[in-house]
Tab-separated table of C-alpha atoms in Angstrom:
chain	number	residue	atom	x	y	z
L	18	MET	CA	71.230	-27.908	3.913
L	19	ILE	CA	73.190	-27.617	0.628
L	20	CYS	CA	76.526	-27.354	2.740
L	21	ALA	CA	75.460	-30.531	4.741
L	22	LEU	CA	74.775	-32.487	1.664
L	23	GLY	CA	78.013	-31.167	-0.070
L	24	SER	CA	79.889	-32.367	3.026
L	25	ALA	CA	78.230	-35.854	2.724
L	26	VAL	CA	79.430	-36.179	-0.886
L	27	CYS	CA	82.996	-35.226	0.121
L	28	PHE	CA	83.040	-37.604	3.085
L	29	GLY	CA	81.375	-40.515	1.094
L	30	THR	CA	83.875	-40.264	-1.688
L	31	ALA	CA	86.840	-39.900	0.528
L	32	SER	CA	85.895	-43.113	2.301
L	33	VAL	CA	86.309	-45.135	-0.967
L	34	LEU	CA	89.539	-43.434	-1.769
L	35	GLN	CA	91.027	-43.918	1.692
L	36	ALA	CA	89.915	-47.632	1.479
L	37	VAL	CA	91.728	-48.049	-1.704
L	38	ALA	CA	94.838	-46.533	-0.342
L	39	ALA	CA	94.703	-48.407	3.051
L	40	ARG	CA	94.334	-51.758	1.455
L	41	ALA	CA	97.296	-50.991	-0.822
L	42	THR	CA	99.485	-50.437	2.259
L	43	ALA	CA	101.290	-53.074	4.272
L	44	PRO	CA	99.386	-53.701	7.505
L	45	GLY	CA	102.483	-53.799	9.571
L	46	THR	CA	103.205	-55.855	12.865
L	47	GLY	CA	103.693	-53.181	15.492
L	48	SER	CA	100.216	-53.369	17.242
L	49	GLY	CA	98.514	-56.356	18.825
L	50	SER	CA	95.271	-54.604	19.151
L	51	GLY	CA	94.645	-54.347	15.247
L	52	VAL	CA	94.761	-50.507	15.395
L	53	ASP	CA	98.103	-49.436	14.243
L	54	PRO	CA	98.867	-45.659	14.711
L	55	ARG	CA	101.672	-45.942	12.337
L	56	LEU	CA	99.298	-46.956	9.565
L	57	LEU	CA	98.441	-43.282	9.119
L	58	LEU	CA	102.161	-42.449	8.360
L	59	ARG	CA	102.341	-45.287	5.834
L	60	VAL	CA	99.254	-44.381	3.865
L	61	LEU	CA	100.266	-40.758	3.499
L	62	GLY	CA	102.447	-42.171	0.732
L	63	GLN	CA	99.361	-43.000	-1.270
L	64	TRP	CA	97.912	-40.268	-3.520
L	65	ARG	CA	94.399	-41.661	-3.171
L	66	TYR	CA	94.549	-41.224	0.606
L	67	LEU	CA	95.902	-37.765	0.188
L	68	LEU	CA	92.981	-36.780	-2.226
L	69	GLY	CA	90.722	-38.510	0.355
L	70	LEU	CA	92.129	-36.165	3.105
L	71	ALA	CA	91.517	-33.152	0.892
L	72	LEU	CA	87.974	-34.155	0.338
L	73	ASP	CA	87.641	-34.721	4.053
L	74	GLY	CA	88.940	-31.175	4.659
L	75	CYS	CA	86.360	-29.675	2.205
L	76	GLY	CA	83.759	-31.772	3.843
L	77	PHE	CA	84.655	-30.657	7.327
L	78	LEU	CA	84.654	-27.067	6.371
L	79	LEU	CA	81.194	-27.399	4.789
L	80	GLU	CA	80.100	-29.313	7.875
L	81	LEU	CA	81.105	-26.351	10.131
L	82	VAL	CA	79.034	-24.039	8.024
L	83	ALA	CA	76.010	-26.405	8.215
L	84	LEU	CA	76.439	-26.720	12.114
L	85	ARG	CA	76.334	-23.033	12.470
L	86	SER	CA	72.995	-22.651	10.781
L	87	LEU	CA	71.088	-25.980	11.086
L	88	PRO	CA	70.318	-28.428	14.072
L	89	ILE	CA	72.752	-31.178	14.776
L	90	TYR	CA	70.181	-33.826	13.774
L	91	ALA	CA	69.721	-32.388	10.412
L	92	VAL	CA	73.512	-32.135	9.845
L	93	GLY	CA	73.934	-35.753	11.086
L	94	ALA	CA	71.155	-37.199	8.939
L	95	ALA	CA	72.661	-35.385	5.993
L	96	LEU	CA	76.075	-36.889	6.688
L	97	ALA	CA	74.327	-40.352	6.790
L	98	ALA	CA	73.924	-39.904	3.069
L	99	SER	CA	77.712	-40.376	2.889
L	100	LEU	CA	77.035	-44.133	3.028
L	101	ALA	CA	74.861	-43.802	-0.072
L	102	VAL	CA	77.681	-41.987	-1.832
L	103	THR	CA	80.319	-44.427	-0.718
L	104	ALA	CA	78.162	-47.308	-2.290
L	105	VAL	CA	77.627	-45.489	-5.595
L	106	VAL	CA	81.323	-44.425	-5.876
L	107	ALA	CA	82.435	-47.932	-4.817
L	108	VAL	CA	80.837	-49.232	-8.049
L	109	PRO	CA	83.790	-47.994	-10.311
L	110	LEU	CA	86.579	-47.762	-7.828
L	111	LEU	CA	86.163	-51.008	-6.008
L	112	ARG	CA	84.216	-52.804	-8.700
L	113	VAL	CA	81.252	-53.441	-6.353
L	114	ARG	CA	77.899	-54.135	-7.930
L	115	LEU	CA	74.848	-52.711	-6.340
L	116	SER	CA	71.751	-54.805	-6.070
L	117	ARG	CA	68.089	-53.463	-6.535
L	118	ALA	CA	67.884	-53.343	-2.760
L	119	GLU	CA	70.892	-51.098	-2.396
L	120	TRP	CA	69.644	-48.692	-5.148
L	121	ALA	CA	66.194	-48.568	-3.407
L	122	ALA	CA	68.051	-47.835	-0.129
L	123	VAL	CA	69.928	-44.931	-1.875
L	124	LEU	CA	66.456	-43.583	-2.855
L	125	VAL	CA	65.163	-43.952	0.710
L	126	VAL	CA	68.059	-42.104	2.110
L	127	CYS	CA	67.386	-39.286	-0.364
L	128	GLY	CA	63.707	-39.147	0.321
L	129	GLY	CA	64.493	-39.050	4.104
L	130	LEU	CA	66.845	-36.153	3.660
L	131	GLY	CA	64.204	-34.234	1.474
L	132	LEU	CA	61.722	-34.638	4.335
L	133	LEU	CA	64.192	-33.618	6.992
L	134	GLY	CA	65.231	-30.579	4.900
L	135	LEU	CA	61.440	-29.436	4.948
L	136	ALA	CA	60.998	-29.939	8.717
L	137	SER	CA	64.187	-28.744	10.130
L	138	GLY	CA	64.257	-25.524	11.868
L	139	ALA	CA	67.147	-23.174	12.937
L	140	GLU	CA	69.956	-24.269	15.201
L	141	GLY	CA	69.207	-24.054	18.957
L	142	LYS	CA	70.565	-20.996	20.690
L	143	ALA	CA	71.958	-22.883	23.702
L	144	THR	CA	75.790	-23.078	23.986
L	145	GLY	CA	76.028	-25.828	26.504
L	146	SER	CA	77.011	-26.007	30.189
L	147	THR	CA	80.549	-26.607	31.515
L	148	ALA	CA	79.474	-30.159	32.449
L	149	LEU	CA	78.531	-30.914	28.961
L	150	ARG	CA	81.844	-29.579	27.679
L	151	PHE	CA	83.764	-31.788	30.063
L	152	GLY	CA	81.565	-34.769	29.298
L	153	THR	CA	82.196	-34.355	25.596
L	154	LEU	CA	86.033	-34.467	26.440
L	155	ALA	CA	85.509	-37.570	28.448
L	156	VAL	CA	83.708	-39.329	25.579
L	157	ALA	CA	86.525	-38.324	23.165
L	158	LEU	CA	89.040	-40.132	25.422
L	159	ALA	CA	86.807	-43.072	25.865
L	160	ILE	CA	86.820	-43.589	22.147
L	161	LEU	CA	90.489	-44.347	22.057
L	162	ALA	CA	89.972	-47.192	24.583
L	163	TRP	CA	86.992	-48.346	22.463
L	164	GLY	CA	89.371	-48.622	19.489
L	165	ALA	CA	91.935	-50.698	21.412
L	166	VAL	CA	89.198	-53.214	22.278
L	167	ALA	CA	87.351	-53.133	18.840
L	168	GLY	CA	90.500	-53.676	17.004
L	169	ARG	CA	90.855	-57.079	18.453
L	170	LEU	CA	87.497	-58.334	17.129
L	171	PRO	CA	87.345	-60.677	14.137
L	172	GLY	CA	86.077	-59.958	10.541
L	173	ARG	CA	83.058	-58.024	9.907
L	174	ALA	CA	82.549	-57.288	13.625
L	175	ARG	CA	85.889	-55.510	13.599
L	176	ALA	CA	84.907	-53.235	10.831
L	177	VAL	CA	81.620	-52.375	12.277
L	178	ALA	CA	82.900	-51.675	15.716
L	179	LEU	CA	85.817	-49.609	14.668
L	180	GLY	CA	83.421	-47.605	12.255
L	181	LEU	CA	80.989	-47.098	15.063
L	182	GLY	CA	83.852	-45.803	17.244
L	183	ALA	CA	84.882	-43.418	14.241
L	184	GLY	CA	81.269	-42.364	14.294
L	185	PHE	CA	81.296	-41.488	17.896
L	186	GLY	CA	84.507	-39.440	17.272
L	187	PHE	CA	82.891	-37.478	14.419
L	188	GLY	CA	79.876	-37.121	16.622
L	189	VAL	CA	82.058	-35.480	19.333
L	190	VAL	CA	83.242	-33.111	16.705
L	191	GLU	CA	79.790	-32.179	15.715
L	192	VAL	CA	78.715	-31.514	19.402
L	193	ALA	CA	82.025	-29.776	20.196
L	194	VAL	CA	81.632	-27.412	17.251
L	195	ARG	CA	78.422	-26.119	18.981
L	196	LEU	CA	80.099	-25.854	22.313
L	197	VAL	CA	82.694	-23.452	20.943
L	198	PRO	CA	80.711	-20.094	20.602
L	199	ASP	CA	83.833	-18.052	21.092
L	200	LEU	CA	86.652	-18.407	18.595
L	201	SER	CA	89.203	-16.177	20.332
L	202	PRO	CA	92.515	-17.750	21.244
L	203	ALA	CA	92.040	-17.368	24.955
L	204	SER	CA	88.561	-18.776	24.834
L	205	LEU	CA	89.749	-21.775	22.620
L	206	LEU	CA	92.554	-22.792	24.991
L	207	SER	CA	90.314	-22.671	28.107
L	208	ASN	CA	87.464	-24.519	26.575
L	209	PRO	CA	87.435	-28.351	27.099
L	210	ALA	CA	85.393	-28.700	23.888
L	211	THR	CA	88.357	-27.663	21.898
L	212	TYR	CA	90.443	-30.547	22.988
L	213	ALA	CA	87.386	-32.846	22.631
L	214	LEU	CA	87.186	-31.759	19.035
L	215	LEU	CA	90.873	-32.395	18.389
L	216	ILE	CA	91.009	-35.705	20.203
L	217	GLY	CA	87.558	-37.016	18.786
L	218	GLY	CA	88.580	-35.939	15.251
L	219	GLY	CA	91.866	-37.604	15.457
L	220	ALA	CA	90.645	-40.875	16.948
L	221	ALA	CA	87.735	-41.021	14.335
L	222	PHE	CA	90.318	-40.837	11.534
L	223	LEU	CA	92.618	-43.404	13.123
L	224	LEU	CA	89.679	-45.936	13.778
L	225	LEU	CA	88.032	-45.366	10.329
L	226	THR	CA	91.197	-45.945	8.484
L	227	SER	CA	91.991	-49.124	10.418
L	228	ALA	CA	88.428	-50.415	9.758
L	229	LEU	CA	88.818	-49.775	6.022
L	230	GLN	CA	92.118	-51.479	5.847
L	231	ARG	CA	90.887	-54.994	6.316
L	232	GLY	CA	87.003	-54.818	6.446
L	233	SER	CA	83.994	-53.984	4.323
L	234	VAL	CA	83.783	-50.337	3.289
L	235	THR	CA	80.030	-50.398	3.556
L	236	ALA	CA	80.084	-52.114	7.030
L	237	ALA	CA	82.655	-49.663	8.435
L	238	THR	CA	80.749	-46.637	7.129
L	239	ALA	CA	77.425	-48.093	8.320
L	240	GLY	CA	78.832	-48.127	11.844
L	241	MET	CA	80.134	-44.586	11.452
L	242	VAL	CA	76.791	-43.301	10.398
L	243	ILE	CA	75.044	-44.785	13.413
L	244	GLY	CA	77.706	-43.231	15.831
L	245	GLU	CA	77.577	-39.706	14.269
L	246	THR	CA	73.830	-39.377	14.051
L	247	LEU	CA	71.880	-40.841	16.998
L	248	GLY	CA	73.968	-39.510	19.893
L	249	PRO	CA	74.730	-36.061	18.639
L	250	ALA	CA	71.069	-35.546	17.580
L	251	LEU	CA	69.925	-36.415	21.002
L	252	VAL	CA	72.453	-33.939	22.589
L	253	GLY	CA	71.325	-31.365	20.291
L	254	VAL	CA	67.651	-31.773	21.103
L	255	VAL	CA	68.007	-32.228	24.832
L	256	TRP	CA	70.831	-29.771	25.936
L	257	LEU	CA	71.372	-27.476	22.952
L	258	GLY	CA	67.724	-26.488	22.052
L	259	ASP	CA	67.489	-28.002	18.568
L	260	ARG	CA	63.809	-28.031	17.201
L	261	THR	CA	61.887	-28.452	14.057
L	262	ARG	CA	59.632	-26.071	12.386
L	263	ALA	CA	56.427	-25.506	14.162
L	264	GLY	CA	54.036	-28.427	13.634
L	265	LEU	CA	56.439	-30.452	11.556
L	266	ALA	CA	58.150	-32.595	14.240
L	267	PRO	CA	56.417	-35.758	12.844
L	268	LEU	CA	57.824	-34.983	9.412
L	269	GLY	CA	61.300	-34.321	10.836
L	270	ILE	CA	61.416	-37.591	12.849
L	271	THR	CA	60.163	-39.503	9.674
L	272	GLY	CA	62.752	-37.990	7.669
L	273	PHE	CA	65.601	-38.672	10.171
L	274	ALA	CA	64.419	-42.223	10.494
L	275	LEU	CA	64.349	-42.931	6.771
L	276	ALA	CA	67.702	-41.277	6.227
L	277	VAL	CA	69.400	-43.584	8.922
L	278	LEU	CA	67.443	-46.755	8.112
L	279	GLY	CA	68.239	-46.377	4.472
L	280	ALA	CA	71.826	-46.032	5.218
L	281	LEU	CA	71.645	-49.254	7.443
L	282	ALA	CA	69.788	-51.195	4.663
L	283	LEU	CA	72.809	-50.318	2.502
L	284	ALA	CA	75.137	-51.919	5.116
L	285	ARG	CA	72.872	-55.033	5.417
L	286	PHE	CA	72.889	-55.765	1.709
L	287	GLY	CA	76.440	-54.501	1.051
L	288	GLU	CA	78.096	-57.996	0.935
L	289	ALA	CA	75.534	-59.425	-1.590
L	290	PRO	CA	77.246	-58.241	-4.727
L	291	GLU	CA	80.674	-59.578	-3.469
L	292	GLU	CA	79.091	-63.050	-2.995
L	293	ALA	CA	77.630	-62.900	-6.551
L	294	GLY	CA	81.121	-61.947	-7.862
L	295	VAL	CA	82.746	-64.874	-6.004
L	296	VAL	CA	80.393	-67.241	-7.625
L	297	GLU	CA	81.142	-66.030	-11.089
L	298	GLU	CA	84.897	-66.091	-10.512
L	299	ALA	CA	84.785	-69.639	-9.228
L	300	GLY	CA	82.875	-70.731	-12.293
L	301	VAL	CA	85.438	-69.080	-14.540
L	302	ALA	CA	88.272	-70.861	-12.725
L	303	GLU	CA	86.736	-74.345	-13.039
L	304	GLU	CA	85.838	-74.196	-16.838
L	305	PRO	CA	89.373	-74.362	-18.350
L	306	GLU	CA	90.198	-77.620	-16.370
L	307	GLU	CA	87.447	-79.544	-17.994
L	308	PRO	CA	88.424	-79.951	-21.651
L	309	GLY	CA	92.046	-80.968	-21.121
L	310	ALA	CA	91.843	-83.094	-17.783
L	311	PRO	CA	93.457	-86.442	-18.390
L	312	GLU	CA	92.142	-88.120	-15.243
L	313	GLU	CA	89.040	-90.308	-15.127
L	314	PRO	CA	85.931	-89.133	-13.348
L	315	GLY	CA	86.346	-89.435	-9.582
L	316	ALA	CA	90.244	-89.429	-9.844
L	317	ALA	CA	91.956	-86.943	-7.756
L	318	GLY	CA	95.065	-86.183	-9.708
L	319	PRO	CA	97.301	-83.167	-9.091
L	320	SER	CA	95.662	-80.953	-11.621
L	321	ASP	CA	92.408	-81.480	-10.054
L	322	MET	CA	93.743	-80.605	-6.606
L	323	THR	CA	95.268	-77.364	-8.109
L	324	ALA	CA	92.037	-76.392	-9.876
L	325	GLY	CA	90.112	-77.115	-6.587
L	326	ALA	CA	92.297	-74.851	-4.569
L	327	THR	CA	91.919	-72.155	-7.067
L	328	ALA	CA	88.241	-72.485	-7.104
L	329	GLU	CA	87.675	-72.759	-3.502
L	330	GLU	CA	89.994	-69.898	-2.295
L	331	PRO	CA	87.817	-66.994	-3.456
L	332	ALA	CA	84.815	-68.702	-1.566
L	333	THR	CA	86.595	-68.218	1.640
L	334	THR	CA	88.215	-64.939	1.088
L	335	GLY	CA	85.493	-63.125	-1.042
L	336	LEU	CA	86.888	-60.269	-3.064
L	337	ARG	CA	88.807	-58.667	-0.163
L	338	ARG	CA	92.086	-60.336	-0.944
L	339	GLY	CA	92.091	-58.623	-4.322
L	340	ARG	CA	91.091	-55.301	-2.909
L	341	GLN	CA	93.795	-55.428	-0.253
L	342	HIS	CA	96.377	-55.777	-3.050
L	343	PRO	CA	95.027	-53.988	-5.954
């Protein structure tokens, strides 16, 4: 369980670093779908993105170790804590202020993981059927089509949909690791799960990077949490033999639900601090115009029009414009 939690810390911190780098990168005009494969090449010039990739690598190694000793549902729920990590790390790096509800959700996630840690048993011994391996590969390919459709959605829906697709991709990786029992070269090349792992992981990184570039970090990560927890957990229980400790199934279900619901609560309240910041910025922008305004009340002179534009612009864009161009 320690490896799973360490993986969550790495992934959660990496999400914020990659968001800062993605928003500092020119969006480009080469793709009408909203998902630009060349974005990955451009962000590689950002040191924050490279640091995020290094943390992703460490997190993935810790995840592999966890998947070899824990059920998929336990690892997936632990990775859901990456949203809590993202929210906390976003405070200093993205200047996000967390509300009391968000801090409470962080505690709920931690409590759920504690219950899940007490209830989870050893990983299932089943290695999956050939049909399950090909099915996992088909899902990995379908995620690419999902990204092309989701990239055309507007605003927050785009971030959530792309994050959800990224979550499905990471979920494919979780399942595929369990479907590769033999690591010999001949077995790896002949196993469809190997290709599912590569395609699913690559698609997940592309979709998540695209979601973070022009969307809410919390919303994108929330979609990712849903995708990488519910489906893989079901596959592990139904087809791979994952179970809880004897008599602790209700405790395990409760812990899993609390961890995921706490993560979703963070997504729901994630935009509240931004709105509060916008109100404060608008107030600061208006104050300097009052003392020196030569126009009479009700007059709409050029200075008033300029001040109005300055005060109104943040209300329509939130704090995202500043984040895109730090």
